[in-house]
Short mmCIF file of C-alpha atoms and ligand atoms in Angstrom, two decimals:
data_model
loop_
_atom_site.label_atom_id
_atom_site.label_comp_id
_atom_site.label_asym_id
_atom_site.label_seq_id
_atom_site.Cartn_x
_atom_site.Cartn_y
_atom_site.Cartn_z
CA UNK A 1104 0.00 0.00 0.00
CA UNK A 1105 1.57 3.83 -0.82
CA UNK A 1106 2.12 5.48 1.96
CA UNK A 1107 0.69 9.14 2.88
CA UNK A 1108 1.23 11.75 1.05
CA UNK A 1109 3.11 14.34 2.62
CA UNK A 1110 4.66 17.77 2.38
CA UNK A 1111 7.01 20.30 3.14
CA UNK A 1112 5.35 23.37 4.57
CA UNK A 1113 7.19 26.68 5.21
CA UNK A 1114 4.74 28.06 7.54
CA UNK A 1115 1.23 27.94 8.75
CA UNK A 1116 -0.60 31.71 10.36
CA UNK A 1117 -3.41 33.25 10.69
CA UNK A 1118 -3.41 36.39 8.95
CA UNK A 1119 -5.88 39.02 7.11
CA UNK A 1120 -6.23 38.40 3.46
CA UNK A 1121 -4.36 41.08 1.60
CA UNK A 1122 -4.74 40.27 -2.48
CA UNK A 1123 -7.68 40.09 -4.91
CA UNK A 1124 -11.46 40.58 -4.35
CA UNK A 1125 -11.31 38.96 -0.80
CA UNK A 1126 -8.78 41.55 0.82
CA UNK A 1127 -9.59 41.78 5.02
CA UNK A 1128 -10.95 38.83 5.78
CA UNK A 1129 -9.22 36.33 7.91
CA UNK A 1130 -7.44 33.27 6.42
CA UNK A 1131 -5.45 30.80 8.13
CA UNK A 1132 -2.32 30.42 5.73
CA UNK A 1133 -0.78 27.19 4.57
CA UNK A 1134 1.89 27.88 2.73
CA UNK A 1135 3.56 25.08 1.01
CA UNK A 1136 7.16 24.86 0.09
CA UNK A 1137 8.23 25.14 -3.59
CA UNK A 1138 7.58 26.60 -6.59
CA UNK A 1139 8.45 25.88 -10.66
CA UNK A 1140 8.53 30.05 -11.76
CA UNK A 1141 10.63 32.34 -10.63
CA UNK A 1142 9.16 36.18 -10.60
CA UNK A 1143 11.01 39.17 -10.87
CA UNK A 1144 8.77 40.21 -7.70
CA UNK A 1145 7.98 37.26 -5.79
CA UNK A 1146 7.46 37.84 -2.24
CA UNK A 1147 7.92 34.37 -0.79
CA UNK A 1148 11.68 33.72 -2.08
CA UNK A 1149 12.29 31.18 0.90
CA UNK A 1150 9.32 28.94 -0.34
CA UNK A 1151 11.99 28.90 -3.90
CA UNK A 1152 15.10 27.75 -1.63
CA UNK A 1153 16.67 24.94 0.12
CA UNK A 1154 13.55 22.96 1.67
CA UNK A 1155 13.53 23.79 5.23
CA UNK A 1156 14.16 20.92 8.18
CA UNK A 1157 10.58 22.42 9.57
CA UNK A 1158 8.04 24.26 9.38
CA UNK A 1159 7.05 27.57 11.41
CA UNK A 1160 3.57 26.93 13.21
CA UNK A 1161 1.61 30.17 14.58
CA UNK A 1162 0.82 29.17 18.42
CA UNK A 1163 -2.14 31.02 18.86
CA UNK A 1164 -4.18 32.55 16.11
CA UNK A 1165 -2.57 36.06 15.04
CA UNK A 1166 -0.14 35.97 17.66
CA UNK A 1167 3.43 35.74 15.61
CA UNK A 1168 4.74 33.15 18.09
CA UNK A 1169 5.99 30.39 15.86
CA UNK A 1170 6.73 26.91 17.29
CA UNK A 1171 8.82 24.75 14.85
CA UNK A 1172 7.31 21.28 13.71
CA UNK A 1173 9.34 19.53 11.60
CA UNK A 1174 9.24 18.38 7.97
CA UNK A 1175 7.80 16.70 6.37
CA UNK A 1176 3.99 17.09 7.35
CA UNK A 1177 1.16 14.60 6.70
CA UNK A 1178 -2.91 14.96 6.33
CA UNK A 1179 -3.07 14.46 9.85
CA UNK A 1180 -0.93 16.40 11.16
CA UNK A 1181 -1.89 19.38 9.20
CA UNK A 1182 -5.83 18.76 9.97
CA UNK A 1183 -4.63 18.86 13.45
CA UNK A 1184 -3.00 22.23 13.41
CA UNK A 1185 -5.69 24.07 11.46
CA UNK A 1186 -8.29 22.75 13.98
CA UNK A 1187 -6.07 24.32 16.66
CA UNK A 1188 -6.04 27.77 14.94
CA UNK A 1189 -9.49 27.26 13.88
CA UNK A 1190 -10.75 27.13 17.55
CA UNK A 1191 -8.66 30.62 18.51
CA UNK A 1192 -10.70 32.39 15.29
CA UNK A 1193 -13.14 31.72 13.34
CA UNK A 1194 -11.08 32.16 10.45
CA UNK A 1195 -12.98 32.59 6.61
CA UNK A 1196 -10.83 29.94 5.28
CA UNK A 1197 -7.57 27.94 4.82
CA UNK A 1198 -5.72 29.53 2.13
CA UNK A 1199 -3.51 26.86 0.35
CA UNK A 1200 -0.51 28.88 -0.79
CA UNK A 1201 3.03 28.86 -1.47
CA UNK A 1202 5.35 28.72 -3.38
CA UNK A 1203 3.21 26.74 -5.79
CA UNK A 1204 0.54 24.54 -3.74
CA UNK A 1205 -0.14 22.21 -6.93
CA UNK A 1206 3.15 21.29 -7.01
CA UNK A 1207 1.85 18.69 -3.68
CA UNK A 1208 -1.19 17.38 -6.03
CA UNK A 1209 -0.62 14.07 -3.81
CA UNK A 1210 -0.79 15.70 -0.73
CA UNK A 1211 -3.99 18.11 -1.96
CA UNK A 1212 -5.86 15.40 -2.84
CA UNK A 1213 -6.08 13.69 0.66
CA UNK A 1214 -6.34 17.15 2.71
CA UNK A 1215 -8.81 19.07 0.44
CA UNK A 1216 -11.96 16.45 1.33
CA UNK A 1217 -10.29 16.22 5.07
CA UNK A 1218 -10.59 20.38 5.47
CA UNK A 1219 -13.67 19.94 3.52
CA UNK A 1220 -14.89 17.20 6.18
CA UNK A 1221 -14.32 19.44 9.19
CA UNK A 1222 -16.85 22.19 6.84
CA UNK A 1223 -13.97 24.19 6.42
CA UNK A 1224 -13.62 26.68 2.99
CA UNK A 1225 -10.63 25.96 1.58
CA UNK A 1226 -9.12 28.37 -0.70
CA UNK A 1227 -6.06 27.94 -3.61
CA UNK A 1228 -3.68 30.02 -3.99
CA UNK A 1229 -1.90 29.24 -7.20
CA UNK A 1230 0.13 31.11 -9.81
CA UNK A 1231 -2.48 29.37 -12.56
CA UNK A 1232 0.20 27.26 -14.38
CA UNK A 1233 -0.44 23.71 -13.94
CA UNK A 1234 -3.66 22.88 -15.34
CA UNK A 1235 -3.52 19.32 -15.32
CA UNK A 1236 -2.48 19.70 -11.39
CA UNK A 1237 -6.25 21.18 -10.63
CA UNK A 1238 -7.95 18.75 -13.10
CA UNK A 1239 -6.67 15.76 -11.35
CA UNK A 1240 -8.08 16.75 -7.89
CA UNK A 1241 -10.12 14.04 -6.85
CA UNK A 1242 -12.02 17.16 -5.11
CA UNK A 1243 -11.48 20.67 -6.21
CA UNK A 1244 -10.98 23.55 -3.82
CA UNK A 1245 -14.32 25.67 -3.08
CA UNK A 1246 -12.11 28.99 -4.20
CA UNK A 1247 -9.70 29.19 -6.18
CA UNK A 1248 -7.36 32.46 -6.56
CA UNK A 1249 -5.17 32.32 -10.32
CA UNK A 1250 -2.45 34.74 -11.38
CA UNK A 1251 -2.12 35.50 -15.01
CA UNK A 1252 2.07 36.13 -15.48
CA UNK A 1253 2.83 39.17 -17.47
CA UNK A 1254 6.03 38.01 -19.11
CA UNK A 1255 7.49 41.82 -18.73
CA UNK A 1256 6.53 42.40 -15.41
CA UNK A 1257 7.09 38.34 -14.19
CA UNK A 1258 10.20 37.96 -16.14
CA UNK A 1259 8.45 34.63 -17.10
CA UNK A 1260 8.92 32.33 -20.33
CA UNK A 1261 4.94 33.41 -21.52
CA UNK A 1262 2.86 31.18 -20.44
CA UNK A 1263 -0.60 32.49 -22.15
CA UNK A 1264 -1.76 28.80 -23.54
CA UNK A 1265 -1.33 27.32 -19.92
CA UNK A 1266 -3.09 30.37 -18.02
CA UNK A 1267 -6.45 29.94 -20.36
CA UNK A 1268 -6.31 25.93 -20.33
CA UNK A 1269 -6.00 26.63 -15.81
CA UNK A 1270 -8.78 29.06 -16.28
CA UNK A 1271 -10.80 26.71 -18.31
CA UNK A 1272 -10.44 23.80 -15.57
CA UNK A 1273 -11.39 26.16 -12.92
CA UNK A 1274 -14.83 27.24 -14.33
CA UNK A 1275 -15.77 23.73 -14.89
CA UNK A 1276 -14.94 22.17 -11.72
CA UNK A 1277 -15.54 25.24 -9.28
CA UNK A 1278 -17.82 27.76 -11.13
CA UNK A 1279 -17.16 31.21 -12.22
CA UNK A 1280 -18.29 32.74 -9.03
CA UNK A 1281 -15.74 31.00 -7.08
CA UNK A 1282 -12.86 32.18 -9.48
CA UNK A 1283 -10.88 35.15 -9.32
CA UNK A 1284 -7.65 36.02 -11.54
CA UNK A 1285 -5.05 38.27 -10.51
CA UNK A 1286 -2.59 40.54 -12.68
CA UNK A 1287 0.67 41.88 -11.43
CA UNK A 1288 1.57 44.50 -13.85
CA UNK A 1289 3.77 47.38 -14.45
CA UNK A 1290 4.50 49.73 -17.39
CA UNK A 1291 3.51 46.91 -20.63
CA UNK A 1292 -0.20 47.56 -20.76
CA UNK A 1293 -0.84 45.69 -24.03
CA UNK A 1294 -0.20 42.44 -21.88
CA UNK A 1295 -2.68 44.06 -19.08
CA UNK A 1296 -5.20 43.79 -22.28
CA UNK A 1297 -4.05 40.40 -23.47
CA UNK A 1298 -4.83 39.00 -20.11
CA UNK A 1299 -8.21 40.79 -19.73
CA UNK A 1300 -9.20 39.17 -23.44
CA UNK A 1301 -7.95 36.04 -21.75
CA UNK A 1302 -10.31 36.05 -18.90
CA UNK A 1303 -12.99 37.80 -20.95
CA UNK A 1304 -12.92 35.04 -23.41
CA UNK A 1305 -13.61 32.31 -20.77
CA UNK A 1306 -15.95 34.11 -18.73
CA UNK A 1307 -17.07 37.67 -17.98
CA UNK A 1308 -18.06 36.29 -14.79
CA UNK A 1309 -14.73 36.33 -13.29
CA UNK A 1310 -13.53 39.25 -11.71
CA UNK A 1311 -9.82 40.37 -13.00
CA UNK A 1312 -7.81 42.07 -10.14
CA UNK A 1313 -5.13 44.46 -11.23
CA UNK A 1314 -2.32 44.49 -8.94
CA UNK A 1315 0.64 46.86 -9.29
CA UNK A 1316 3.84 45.70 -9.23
CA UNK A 1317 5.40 46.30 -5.95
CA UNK A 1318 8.92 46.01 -4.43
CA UNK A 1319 10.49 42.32 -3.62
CA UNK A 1320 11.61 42.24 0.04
CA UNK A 1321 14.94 43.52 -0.10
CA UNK A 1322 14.89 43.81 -3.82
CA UNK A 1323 15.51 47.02 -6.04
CA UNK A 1324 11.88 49.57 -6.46
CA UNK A 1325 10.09 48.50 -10.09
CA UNK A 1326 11.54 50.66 -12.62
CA UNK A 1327 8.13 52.45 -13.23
CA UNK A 1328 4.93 53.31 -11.51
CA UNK A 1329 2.37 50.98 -12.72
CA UNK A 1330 0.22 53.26 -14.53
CA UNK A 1331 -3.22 52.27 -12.73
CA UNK A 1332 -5.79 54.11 -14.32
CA UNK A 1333 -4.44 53.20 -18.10
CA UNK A 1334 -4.19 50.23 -16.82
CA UNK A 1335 -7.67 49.25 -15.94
CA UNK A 1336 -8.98 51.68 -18.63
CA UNK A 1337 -7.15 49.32 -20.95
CA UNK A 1338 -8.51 46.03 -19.56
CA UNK A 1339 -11.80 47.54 -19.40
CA UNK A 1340 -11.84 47.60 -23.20
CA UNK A 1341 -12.41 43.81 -23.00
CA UNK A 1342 -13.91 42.64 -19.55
CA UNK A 1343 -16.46 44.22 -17.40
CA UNK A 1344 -15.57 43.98 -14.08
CA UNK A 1345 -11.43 44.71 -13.61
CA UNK A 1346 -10.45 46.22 -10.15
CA UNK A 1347 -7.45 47.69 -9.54
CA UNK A 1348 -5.91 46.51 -5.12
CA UNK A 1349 -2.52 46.52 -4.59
CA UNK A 1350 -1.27 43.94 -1.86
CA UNK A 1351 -2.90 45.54 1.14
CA UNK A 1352 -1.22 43.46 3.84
CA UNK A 1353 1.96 45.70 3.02
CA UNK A 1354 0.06 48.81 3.75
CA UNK A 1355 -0.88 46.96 6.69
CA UNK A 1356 2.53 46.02 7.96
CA UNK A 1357 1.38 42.38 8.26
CA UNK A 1358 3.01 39.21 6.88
S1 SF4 B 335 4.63 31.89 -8.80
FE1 SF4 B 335 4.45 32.89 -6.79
S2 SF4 B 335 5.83 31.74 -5.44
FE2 SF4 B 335 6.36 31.19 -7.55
S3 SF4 B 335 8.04 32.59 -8.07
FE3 SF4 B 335 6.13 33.52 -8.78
S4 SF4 B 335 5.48 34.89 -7.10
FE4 SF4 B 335 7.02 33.45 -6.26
#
């Protein structure tokens, strides 16, 4: 018989959601070691390194004491910590980020029905890559939260085909009101209106959140401004509902 899936997990807190259309409400994060990109502005560069000997637990709900628990982690032991945060705050739901949470397919598949089980919301975080990842889920997340890459703003190989194929899985297996798709973007607006065609052609249902490009931590200022208002006027020539919020946990000071 195969034996549990498990994972490496760079940390687990509770924390107020600070990206896309769900920005202030309280997620417990997950966030999963690993990840296949590498963005000019990625925010997370530990979950890209050396996989760490454990992982950095929140003790109480909001509290920034970490405990370490080491790595790997299995089903169990990660239903056991959520239920632990889950009974200091009623939190809005797990968010299953990384690094590049698909990249653990094994592991997803056993502790998506588990959280589900427990009537937890689970929510994926994912850079929208990997469609196949998401179509062989046993059992889909209720939410799922896809990035589009610019190329000039991600510093990405383009990855256009596999962003509308993801899209495309997501709508059929968890609806178009349980998508969102989120744009980092700074000076190349055509792209900003190649993605909002993108989502536009799959389903004007799905809300497309502009997100200027900010600062990596401890990494040079973006070169330019992100032009918002072009920018969503630009979008807006192809989808319907395009909101521009930048990460608002940095305003915030929070991690
Ligand atoms: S997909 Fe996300 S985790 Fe991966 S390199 Fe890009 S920003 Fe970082």
């Amino acid at each position: 018989m195969a034996s549990d899936p498990t994972a490496v997990v760079q940390e687990i807190f509770s924390g107020i959601q600070g990206e896309g259309v769900l920005v202030g409400v309280r997620q417990l994060f997950v966030r999963l070691h690993g990840c296949h990109l590498a963005c000019a502005y990625c925010d997370t560069p530990a979950a890209r390194a050396a996989a760490p000997a454990v992982c950095r637990v929140e003790r109480d709900p909001g509290s920034r004491v970490l405990e370490d628990v080491p790595n790997p982690l299995a089903v169990d032991d990660l239903v056991a910590i959520v239920r632990r945060q889950y009974a200091g705050y009623p939190h809005q739901a797990v968010s299953l980020t990384g690094g590049e949470p698909l990249l653990h397919a094994a592991l997803l598949a056993h502790l998506l029905p588990a959280l589900h089980a427990e009537g937890w919301v689970t929510y994926l975080e994912t850079n929208g890559a990997l469609p196949d990842a998401l179509a062989g889920l046993p059992v889909p997340p209720r939410l799922v939260a896809m990035d589009i890459k610019l190329p000039s703003t991600a510093g990405t190989p383009p990855l256009w085909e596999a962003h509308a194929a993801f899209l495309r899985v997501a709508l059929a297996r968890v609806g178009a009101g349980a998508v969102q798709v989120k744009v980092v973007f700074g000076a190349e607006l055509d792209e900003v209106e190649r993605a909002a065609a993108l989502v536009a052609a799959q389903s004007r249902a799905v809300p497309l959140v502009l997100q200027p490009v900010t600062a990596r931590p401890g990494g040079p200022p973006p070169p330019t401004t992100p032009p918002t208002l072009a920018a969503q006027t630009r979008a807006a020539r192809h989808h319907s509902d395009v909101r521009v919020i930048p990460q608002t946990h940095v305003a915030l000071g929070q991690w």
